[in-house]
Amino acid sequence: MNKLQLTLALCGLIATGVQAEDWQLAKDEAGIKVYLSSMPGSQYKAYRGVITVNADIHKLLALQADVKGSCAWIFECQEQTMLKSAGAENWLYTRFSAPWPVTARDSILHVTTTVAADGTVTRLLKALPEYLPKDKDYVRVSRVDGFWTLQPKAAGKVEVIYQAHMEPGGSVPSWLANSFVVDAPFNTLQAFRQTAEKP
């Protein structure tokens, strides 16, 4: 399979893995737009955050490649470590904080990176909840289907899209779930941009 075929295959996985329809704008603030969509068979909505960052794409990729450091701009991230790396594929373990009385979460993500002919970078996210034994102090996120895309624009700008649907596992109050699907993409993208645009 060549690079083009792999990219097309991953685009197909993205389309089928996050089967969201009828995106509705939920927040438009500080140059960040957050859209939500209901998911068939799930009580949790999918989210899509869109932002333009004034930075070189190589700087953005370096920030995302810094597994431990990226925890500083990922919403509610406590810590993050690389479990395994093989070429364009990475396996990440992340712990997330949660407001009382909700139990903190952890997740294992398989991240596959591709580069299109126009320079757009796509990072496909897929949860592997059984990859490691569960920690009794954390509830394992049972499902994540999502992606990041970084598309270079003119004059040193990059359009960044962060989209995901997840099943957090365990019990989550509706108020927290409804807040998370807006706060996660908005706060993550805002912090990502602030970090990327620092001199």
Short mmCIF file of N, CA, C and O in Angstrom, two decimals, residues 70-193:
data_model
loop_
_atom_site.label_atom_id
_atom_site.label_comp_id
_atom_site.label_asym_id
_atom_site.label_seq_id
_atom_site.Cartn_x
_atom_site.Cartn_y
_atom_site.Cartn_z
N SER A 70 3.00 17.85 25.89
CA SER A 70 1.68 18.19 25.35
C SER A 70 0.58 18.10 26.40
O SER A 70 -0.49 18.67 26.23
N CYS A 71 0.87 17.43 27.49
CA CYS A 71 -0.12 17.34 28.57
C CYS A 71 -0.45 18.73 29.12
O CYS A 71 -1.54 18.95 29.65
N ALA A 72 0.45 19.69 28.94
CA ALA A 72 0.22 21.05 29.44
C ALA A 72 -0.89 21.77 28.69
O ALA A 72 -1.52 22.68 29.24
N TRP A 73 -1.15 21.37 27.44
CA TRP A 73 -2.21 22.05 26.68
C TRP A 73 -3.42 21.16 26.37
O TRP A 73 -4.42 21.64 25.84
N ILE A 74 -3.36 19.88 26.73
CA ILE A 74 -4.52 19.00 26.56
C ILE A 74 -5.45 19.17 27.76
O ILE A 74 -5.01 19.08 28.91
N PHE A 75 -6.71 19.39 27.51
CA PHE A 75 -7.68 19.67 28.56
C PHE A 75 -7.73 18.56 29.60
O PHE A 75 -7.90 17.39 29.27
N GLU A 76 -7.56 18.95 30.87
CA GLU A 76 -7.66 18.07 32.04
C GLU A 76 -6.60 16.95 32.07
O GLU A 76 -6.74 15.97 32.81
N CYS A 77 -5.55 17.09 31.28
CA CYS A 77 -4.51 16.06 31.26
C CYS A 77 -3.67 16.13 32.54
O CYS A 77 -3.18 17.20 32.91
N GLN A 78 -3.50 15.00 33.20
CA GLN A 78 -2.63 14.90 34.38
C GLN A 78 -1.22 14.52 33.99
O GLN A 78 -0.24 15.09 34.45
N GLU A 79 -1.13 13.49 33.15
CA GLU A 79 0.17 13.03 32.67
C GLU A 79 -0.03 12.20 31.41
O GLU A 79 -1.10 11.63 31.18
N GLN A 80 1.02 12.14 30.60
CA GLN A 80 0.94 11.38 29.36
C GLN A 80 2.31 10.78 29.06
O GLN A 80 3.33 11.45 29.21
N THR A 81 2.30 9.53 28.62
CA THR A 81 3.55 8.84 28.32
C THR A 81 3.43 8.06 27.01
O THR A 81 2.33 7.64 26.63
N MET A 82 4.57 7.88 26.37
CA MET A 82 4.63 7.07 25.16
C MET A 82 4.84 5.61 25.57
O MET A 82 5.80 5.28 26.25
N LEU A 83 3.93 4.74 25.14
CA LEU A 83 4.07 3.33 25.42
C LEU A 83 4.91 2.62 24.36
O LEU A 83 5.69 1.73 24.65
N LYS A 84 4.73 3.06 23.12
CA LYS A 84 5.40 2.39 22.00
C LYS A 84 5.38 3.32 20.80
O LYS A 84 4.44 4.11 20.63
N SER A 85 6.41 3.26 19.98
CA SER A 85 6.47 4.05 18.75
C SER A 85 7.04 3.18 17.64
O SER A 85 8.04 2.50 17.82
N ALA A 86 6.35 3.21 16.48
CA ALA A 86 6.81 2.44 15.33
C ALA A 86 6.49 3.21 14.06
O ALA A 86 5.37 3.14 13.54
N GLY A 87 7.45 3.99 13.59
CA GLY A 87 7.25 4.78 12.38
C GLY A 87 6.15 5.81 12.56
O GLY A 87 6.23 6.68 13.43
N ALA A 88 5.11 5.69 11.76
CA ALA A 88 4.00 6.65 11.80
C ALA A 88 2.97 6.31 12.87
O ALA A 88 1.94 6.98 12.98
N GLU A 89 3.23 5.28 13.66
CA GLU A 89 2.28 4.85 14.67
C GLU A 89 2.84 5.04 16.08
O GLU A 89 4.01 4.74 16.33
N ASN A 90 1.99 5.54 16.97
CA ASN A 90 2.35 5.71 18.37
C ASN A 90 1.23 5.19 19.26
O ASN A 90 0.05 5.24 18.89
N TRP A 91 1.63 4.71 20.43
CA TRP A 91 0.68 4.25 21.44
C TRP A 91 0.90 5.08 22.69
O TRP A 91 2.00 5.08 23.26
N LEU A 92 -0.14 5.82 23.12
CA LEU A 92 -0.01 6.76 24.23
C LEU A 92 -0.91 6.37 25.40
O LEU A 92 -2.04 5.94 25.21
N TYR A 93 -0.37 6.58 26.60
CA TYR A 93 -1.17 6.40 27.81
C TYR A 93 -1.36 7.76 28.46
O TYR A 93 -0.39 8.50 28.68
N THR A 94 -2.62 8.10 28.77
CA THR A 94 -2.94 9.41 29.34
C THR A 94 -3.85 9.27 30.54
O THR A 94 -4.76 8.43 30.54
N ARG A 95 -3.59 10.09 31.56
CA ARG A 95 -4.47 10.18 32.72
C ARG A 95 -5.12 11.56 32.75
O ARG A 95 -4.44 12.56 32.53
N PHE A 96 -6.43 11.57 33.02
CA PHE A 96 -7.19 12.82 33.04
C PHE A 96 -7.82 13.03 34.41
O PHE A 96 -8.32 12.09 35.02
N SER A 97 -7.82 14.28 34.85
CA SER A 97 -8.51 14.62 36.10
C SER A 97 -9.99 14.80 35.81
O SER A 97 -10.40 15.01 34.66
N ALA A 98 -10.81 14.73 36.86
CA ALA A 98 -12.26 14.92 36.74
C ALA A 98 -12.76 15.56 38.02
O ALA A 98 -12.22 15.32 39.10
N PRO A 99 -13.80 16.40 37.93
CA PRO A 99 -14.33 17.05 39.14
C PRO A 99 -14.99 16.04 40.07
O PRO A 99 -15.59 15.06 39.62
N TRP A 100 -14.86 16.30 41.36
CA TRP A 100 -15.52 15.44 42.35
C TRP A 100 -17.02 15.47 42.11
O TRP A 100 -17.58 16.51 41.78
N PRO A 101 -17.75 14.36 42.24
CA PRO A 101 -17.30 13.05 42.73
C PRO A 101 -16.96 12.07 41.61
O PRO A 101 -16.93 10.87 41.83
N VAL A 102 -16.71 12.57 40.39
CA VAL A 102 -16.43 11.68 39.26
C VAL A 102 -15.01 11.14 39.36
O VAL A 102 -14.07 11.88 39.67
N THR A 103 -14.84 9.85 39.11
CA THR A 103 -13.52 9.22 39.15
C THR A 103 -12.68 9.65 37.95
O THR A 103 -13.20 9.78 36.84
N ALA A 104 -11.41 9.90 38.20
CA ALA A 104 -10.50 10.27 37.12
C ALA A 104 -10.45 9.17 36.06
O ALA A 104 -10.69 8.00 36.34
N ARG A 105 -10.13 9.56 34.83
CA ARG A 105 -10.08 8.63 33.70
C ARG A 105 -8.66 8.41 33.22
O ARG A 105 -7.79 9.25 33.42
N ASP A 106 -8.47 7.26 32.56
CA ASP A 106 -7.24 7.05 31.81
C ASP A 106 -7.59 6.46 30.45
O ASP A 106 -8.70 5.94 30.25
N SER A 107 -6.67 6.57 29.51
CA SER A 107 -6.93 6.06 28.17
C SER A 107 -5.64 5.60 27.52
O SER A 107 -4.55 6.07 27.86
N ILE A 108 -5.79 4.66 26.60
CA ILE A 108 -4.70 4.25 25.73
C ILE A 108 -5.13 4.56 24.32
O ILE A 108 -6.19 4.10 23.86
N LEU A 109 -4.33 5.37 23.62
CA LEU A 109 -4.66 5.75 22.25
C LEU A 109 -3.63 5.21 21.27
O LEU A 109 -2.42 5.27 21.52
N HIS A 110 -4.13 4.70 20.16
CA HIS A 110 -3.29 4.36 19.02
C HIS A 110 -3.40 5.52 18.04
O HIS A 110 -4.50 5.87 17.59
N VAL A 111 -2.28 6.17 17.75
CA VAL A 111 -2.25 7.36 16.91
C VAL A 111 -1.49 7.05 15.63
O VAL A 111 -0.32 6.64 15.67
N THR A 112 -2.15 7.22 14.48
CA THR A 112 -1.53 6.96 13.18
C THR A 112 -1.46 8.26 12.40
O THR A 112 -2.48 8.93 12.21
N THR A 113 -0.27 8.62 11.94
CA THR A 113 -0.05 9.89 11.26
C THR A 113 0.19 9.69 9.77
O THR A 113 0.96 8.80 9.38
N THR A 114 -0.50 10.50 8.95
CA THR A 114 -0.27 10.48 7.50
C THR A 114 -0.09 11.91 7.01
O THR A 114 -0.54 12.86 7.63
N VAL A 115 0.59 12.04 5.87
CA VAL A 115 0.82 13.35 5.25
C VAL A 115 0.29 13.29 3.82
O VAL A 115 0.71 12.45 3.03
N ALA A 116 -0.62 14.20 3.49
CA ALA A 116 -1.20 14.26 2.15
C ALA A 116 -0.29 15.04 1.21
O ALA A 116 0.67 15.70 1.63
N ALA A 117 -0.60 14.99 -0.07
CA ALA A 117 0.22 15.65 -1.09
C ALA A 117 0.31 17.16 -0.89
O ALA A 117 1.32 17.78 -1.23
N ASP A 118 -0.74 17.76 -0.32
CA ASP A 118 -0.73 19.21 -0.12
C ASP A 118 -0.09 19.62 1.21
O ASP A 118 -0.09 20.79 1.58
N GLY A 119 0.48 18.64 1.93
CA GLY A 119 1.15 18.93 3.19
C GLY A 119 0.28 18.82 4.41
O GLY A 119 0.75 18.99 5.54
N THR A 120 -1.01 18.53 4.22
CA THR A 120 -1.91 18.36 5.36
C THR A 120 -1.54 17.11 6.15
O THR A 120 -1.37 16.03 5.57
N VAL A 121 -1.42 17.27 7.44
CA VAL A 121 -1.08 16.15 8.32
C VAL A 121 -2.34 15.72 9.07
O VAL A 121 -3.05 16.55 9.65
N THR A 122 -2.61 14.42 9.03
CA THR A 122 -3.75 13.85 9.75
C THR A 122 -3.24 12.87 10.79
O THR A 122 -2.40 12.02 10.48
N ARG A 123 -3.75 13.01 12.02
CA ARG A 123 -3.39 12.09 13.09
C ARG A 123 -4.67 11.40 13.56
O ARG A 123 -5.52 12.01 14.21
N LEU A 124 -4.82 10.15 13.19
CA LEU A 124 -6.01 9.37 13.50
C LEU A 124 -5.90 8.81 14.92
O LEU A 124 -4.88 8.22 15.28
N LEU A 125 -6.96 8.99 15.72
CA LEU A 125 -6.97 8.57 17.12
C LEU A 125 -7.94 7.42 17.32
O LEU A 125 -9.11 7.50 16.92
N LYS A 126 -7.48 6.36 17.96
CA LYS A 126 -8.33 5.20 18.22
C LYS A 126 -7.98 4.62 19.60
O LYS A 126 -6.81 4.35 19.89
N ALA A 127 -9.00 4.47 20.44
CA ALA A 127 -8.76 3.93 21.78
C ALA A 127 -8.52 2.43 21.75
O ALA A 127 -9.14 1.70 20.97
N LEU A 128 -7.60 1.98 22.61
CA LEU A 128 -7.33 0.55 22.80
C LEU A 128 -7.48 0.26 24.29
O LEU A 128 -6.49 0.13 25.02
N PRO A 129 -8.72 0.17 24.79
CA PRO A 129 -8.95 0.07 26.23
C PRO A 129 -8.39 -1.18 26.89
O PRO A 129 -8.16 -1.18 28.10
N GLU A 130 -8.13 -2.22 26.12
CA GLU A 130 -7.62 -3.47 26.70
C GLU A 130 -6.11 -3.62 26.53
O GLU A 130 -5.54 -4.66 26.85
N TYR A 131 -5.44 -2.59 26.04
CA TYR A 131 -4.01 -2.67 25.75
C TYR A 131 -3.18 -2.87 27.00
O TYR A 131 -2.16 -3.56 26.99
N LEU A 132 -3.64 -2.27 28.13
CA LEU A 132 -2.97 -2.42 29.42
C LEU A 132 -3.98 -2.84 30.47
O LEU A 132 -5.17 -2.54 30.35
N PRO A 133 -3.52 -3.52 31.52
CA PRO A 133 -4.43 -3.82 32.64
C PRO A 133 -4.98 -2.52 33.23
O PRO A 133 -4.31 -1.49 33.24
N LYS A 134 -6.20 -2.58 33.73
CA LYS A 134 -6.83 -1.38 34.27
C LYS A 134 -6.27 -1.04 35.65
O LYS A 134 -5.91 -1.91 36.42
N ASP A 135 -6.19 0.25 35.93
CA ASP A 135 -5.74 0.78 37.21
C ASP A 135 -6.97 1.00 38.08
O ASP A 135 -7.92 1.67 37.66
N LYS A 136 -6.95 0.49 39.29
CA LYS A 136 -8.13 0.58 40.16
C LYS A 136 -8.49 2.01 40.53
O LYS A 136 -9.63 2.29 40.92
N ASP A 137 -7.54 2.93 40.40
CA ASP A 137 -7.79 4.33 40.76
C ASP A 137 -8.35 5.15 39.59
O ASP A 137 -8.65 6.34 39.77
N TYR A 138 -8.47 4.54 38.42
CA TYR A 138 -8.94 5.25 37.24
C TYR A 138 -9.99 4.42 36.50
O TYR A 138 -9.94 3.19 36.51
N VAL A 139 -10.93 5.12 35.88
CA VAL A 139 -11.89 4.47 34.99
C VAL A 139 -11.35 4.57 33.57
O VAL A 139 -10.99 5.66 33.11
N ARG A 140 -11.26 3.45 32.90
CA ARG A 140 -10.69 3.42 31.55
C ARG A 140 -11.69 3.97 30.52
O ARG A 140 -12.85 3.55 30.48
N VAL A 141 -11.25 4.94 29.71
CA VAL A 141 -12.07 5.42 28.61
C VAL A 141 -12.26 4.26 27.63
O VAL A 141 -11.29 3.68 27.14
N SER A 142 -13.52 3.93 27.37
CA SER A 142 -13.80 2.70 26.63
C SER A 142 -13.76 2.85 25.11
O SER A 142 -13.59 1.88 24.39
N ARG A 143 -13.92 4.10 24.65
CA ARG A 143 -13.91 4.28 23.19
C ARG A 143 -13.49 5.71 22.84
O ARG A 143 -13.95 6.66 23.46
N VAL A 144 -12.62 5.83 21.87
CA VAL A 144 -12.29 7.12 21.26
C VAL A 144 -12.15 6.89 19.76
O VAL A 144 -11.41 6.01 19.33
N ASP A 145 -12.86 7.67 18.98
CA ASP A 145 -12.70 7.71 17.53
C ASP A 145 -12.54 9.17 17.16
O ASP A 145 -13.46 9.98 17.39
N GLY A 146 -11.41 9.53 16.59
CA GLY A 146 -11.24 10.93 16.27
C GLY A 146 -9.99 11.19 15.45
O GLY A 146 -9.32 10.26 14.99
N PHE A 147 -9.69 12.47 15.29
CA PHE A 147 -8.50 12.84 14.53
C PHE A 147 -8.15 14.30 14.75
O PHE A 147 -8.97 15.11 15.19
N TRP A 148 -6.91 14.61 14.46
CA TRP A 148 -6.41 15.97 14.29
C TRP A 148 -6.05 16.13 12.82
O TRP A 148 -5.47 15.21 12.22
N THR A 149 -6.37 17.29 12.24
CA THR A 149 -5.81 17.62 10.94
C THR A 149 -5.15 18.98 11.03
O THR A 149 -5.68 19.90 11.67
N LEU A 150 -3.98 19.11 10.43
CA LEU A 150 -3.23 20.36 10.38
C LEU A 150 -2.97 20.67 8.92
O LEU A 150 -2.20 19.96 8.25
N GLN A 151 -3.64 21.69 8.42
CA GLN A 151 -3.55 22.04 7.00
C GLN A 151 -2.88 23.39 6.82
O GLN A 151 -3.41 24.43 7.25
N PRO A 152 -1.69 23.41 6.20
CA PRO A 152 -0.98 24.68 6.00
C PRO A 152 -1.79 25.62 5.11
O PRO A 152 -2.37 25.21 4.10
N LYS A 153 -1.82 26.88 5.52
CA LYS A 153 -2.46 27.93 4.72
C LYS A 153 -1.40 28.95 4.34
O LYS A 153 -0.23 28.82 4.68
N ALA A 154 -1.82 30.01 3.65
CA ALA A 154 -0.87 31.04 3.22
C ALA A 154 -0.37 31.84 4.42
O ALA A 154 -1.00 31.88 5.47
N ALA A 155 0.79 32.45 4.24
CA ALA A 155 1.36 33.39 5.22
C ALA A 155 1.60 32.77 6.60
O ALA A 155 1.33 33.38 7.63
N GLY A 156 2.10 31.53 6.60
CA GLY A 156 2.50 30.92 7.86
C GLY A 156 1.37 30.58 8.80
O GLY A 156 1.56 30.54 10.02
N LYS A 157 0.18 30.34 8.26
CA LYS A 157 -0.97 29.97 9.09
C LYS A 157 -1.31 28.50 8.87
O LYS A 157 -1.08 27.95 7.79
N VAL A 158 -1.86 27.88 9.89
CA VAL A 158 -2.27 26.48 9.80
C VAL A 158 -3.68 26.35 10.35
O VAL A 158 -3.97 26.79 11.46
N GLU A 159 -4.57 25.75 9.55
CA GLU A 159 -5.91 25.45 10.06
C GLU A 159 -5.85 24.12 10.80
O GLU A 159 -5.37 23.12 10.26
N VAL A 160 -6.32 24.13 12.03
CA VAL A 160 -6.27 22.93 12.87
C VAL A 160 -7.70 22.50 13.20
O VAL A 160 -8.52 23.30 13.64
N ILE A 161 -7.98 21.23 12.96
CA ILE A 161 -9.27 20.65 13.32
C ILE A 161 -9.03 19.50 14.29
O ILE A 161 -8.18 18.63 14.03
N TYR A 162 -9.74 19.54 15.39
CA TYR A 162 -9.66 18.48 16.39
C TYR A 162 -11.07 17.93 16.58
O TYR A 162 -11.96 18.64 17.04
N GLN A 163 -11.27 16.68 16.18
CA GLN A 163 -12.59 16.08 16.20
C GLN A 163 -12.54 14.73 16.91
O GLN A 163 -11.59 13.95 16.71
N ALA A 164 -13.55 14.45 17.71
CA ALA A 164 -13.56 13.16 18.42
C ALA A 164 -14.96 12.83 18.94
O ALA A 164 -15.79 13.71 19.17
N HIS A 165 -15.16 11.55 19.11
CA HIS A 165 -16.31 11.04 19.86
C HIS A 165 -15.76 10.01 20.82
O HIS A 165 -14.92 9.18 20.46
N MET A 166 -16.20 10.08 22.07
CA MET A 166 -15.69 9.12 23.05
C MET A 166 -16.78 8.61 23.97
O MET A 166 -17.79 9.29 24.19
N GLU A 167 -16.55 7.43 24.47
CA GLU A 167 -17.36 6.84 25.53
C GLU A 167 -16.46 6.82 26.76
O GLU A 167 -15.45 6.11 26.79
N PRO A 168 -16.76 7.64 27.78
CA PRO A 168 -15.83 7.82 28.90
C PRO A 168 -15.76 6.65 29.87
O PRO A 168 -14.87 6.61 30.70
N GLY A 169 -16.66 5.67 29.74
CA GLY A 169 -16.65 4.56 30.67
C GLY A 169 -17.25 4.97 32.01
O GLY A 169 -17.23 6.14 32.39
N GLY A 170 -17.78 4.00 32.74
CA GLY A 170 -18.33 4.30 34.06
C GLY A 170 -19.53 5.23 33.97
O GLY A 170 -20.19 5.35 32.95
N SER A 171 -19.80 5.91 35.07
CA SER A 171 -20.94 6.81 35.16
C SER A 171 -20.47 8.26 35.13
O SER A 171 -19.57 8.64 35.88
N VAL A 172 -21.07 9.04 34.25
CA VAL A 172 -20.74 10.46 34.14
C VAL A 172 -22.04 11.26 34.16
O VAL A 172 -22.93 11.01 33.35
N PRO A 173 -22.18 12.23 35.07
CA PRO A 173 -23.39 13.05 35.11
C PRO A 173 -23.60 13.79 33.79
O PRO A 173 -22.62 14.18 33.14
N SER A 174 -24.84 13.98 33.41
CA SER A 174 -25.14 14.62 32.14
C SER A 174 -24.57 16.03 32.06
O SER A 174 -24.09 16.46 31.00
N TRP A 175 -24.57 16.76 33.19
CA TRP A 175 -24.05 18.14 33.16
C TRP A 175 -22.57 18.16 32.82
O TRP A 175 -22.09 19.04 32.11
N LEU A 176 -21.84 17.14 33.32
CA LEU A 176 -20.41 17.09 33.05
C LEU A 176 -20.16 16.67 31.61
O LEU A 176 -19.29 17.23 30.93
N ALA A 177 -20.91 15.69 31.14
CA ALA A 177 -20.76 15.23 29.75
C ALA A 177 -21.05 16.36 28.77
O ALA A 177 -20.31 16.57 27.81
N ASN A 178 -22.12 17.12 29.03
CA ASN A 178 -22.48 18.21 28.14
C ASN A 178 -21.45 19.33 28.16
O ASN A 178 -21.20 19.98 27.14
N SER A 179 -20.85 19.56 29.32
CA SER A 179 -19.81 20.57 29.44
C SER A 179 -18.52 20.12 28.76
O SER A 179 -17.86 20.89 28.06
N PHE A 180 -18.18 18.85 28.94
CA PHE A 180 -16.90 18.33 28.44
C PHE A 180 -16.80 18.43 26.93
O PHE A 180 -15.74 18.80 26.40
N VAL A 181 -17.88 18.11 26.22
CA VAL A 181 -17.79 18.07 24.75
C VAL A 181 -17.58 19.45 24.15
O VAL A 181 -17.19 19.56 22.98
N VAL A 182 -17.82 20.51 24.92
CA VAL A 182 -17.50 21.86 24.47
C VAL A 182 -16.15 22.30 25.03
O VAL A 182 -15.31 22.84 24.32
N ASP A 183 -15.96 22.06 26.33
CA ASP A 183 -14.73 22.52 26.99
C ASP A 183 -13.48 21.82 26.47
O ASP A 183 -12.41 22.44 26.35
N ALA A 184 -13.58 20.52 26.17
CA ALA A 184 -12.39 19.77 25.74
C ALA A 184 -11.79 20.32 24.46
O ALA A 184 -10.59 20.65 24.43
N PRO A 185 -12.55 20.46 23.37
CA PRO A 185 -11.93 21.01 22.16
C PRO A 185 -11.57 22.48 22.30
O PRO A 185 -10.51 22.91 21.83
N PHE A 186 -12.43 23.28 22.96
CA PHE A 186 -12.17 24.71 23.07
C PHE A 186 -10.90 24.98 23.87
O PHE A 186 -10.00 25.68 23.42
N ASN A 187 -10.82 24.42 25.08
CA ASN A 187 -9.67 24.69 25.94
C ASN A 187 -8.38 24.07 25.39
O ASN A 187 -7.30 24.66 25.53
N THR A 188 -8.50 22.89 24.78
CA THR A 188 -7.32 22.26 24.19
C THR A 188 -6.77 23.11 23.05
O THR A 188 -5.56 23.39 22.99
N LEU A 189 -7.64 23.53 22.15
CA LEU A 189 -7.18 24.33 21.01
C LEU A 189 -6.68 25.70 21.43
O LEU A 189 -5.70 26.22 20.88
N GLN A 190 -7.32 26.29 22.42
CA GLN A 190 -6.87 27.60 22.90
C GLN A 190 -5.47 27.52 23.49
O GLN A 190 -4.60 28.35 23.19
N ALA A 191 -5.24 26.51 24.33
CA ALA A 191 -3.92 26.34 24.93
C ALA A 191 -2.88 25.94 23.90
O ALA A 191 -1.71 26.35 23.97
N PHE A 192 -3.29 25.12 22.93
CA PHE A 192 -2.39 24.71 21.85
C PHE A 192 -1.93 25.93 21.06
O PHE A 192 -0.74 26.09 20.76
N ARG A 193 -2.87 26.82 20.71
CA ARG A 193 -2.52 28.02 19.97
C ARG A 193 -1.62 28.95 20.78
O ARG A 193 -0.62 29.47 20.26
#
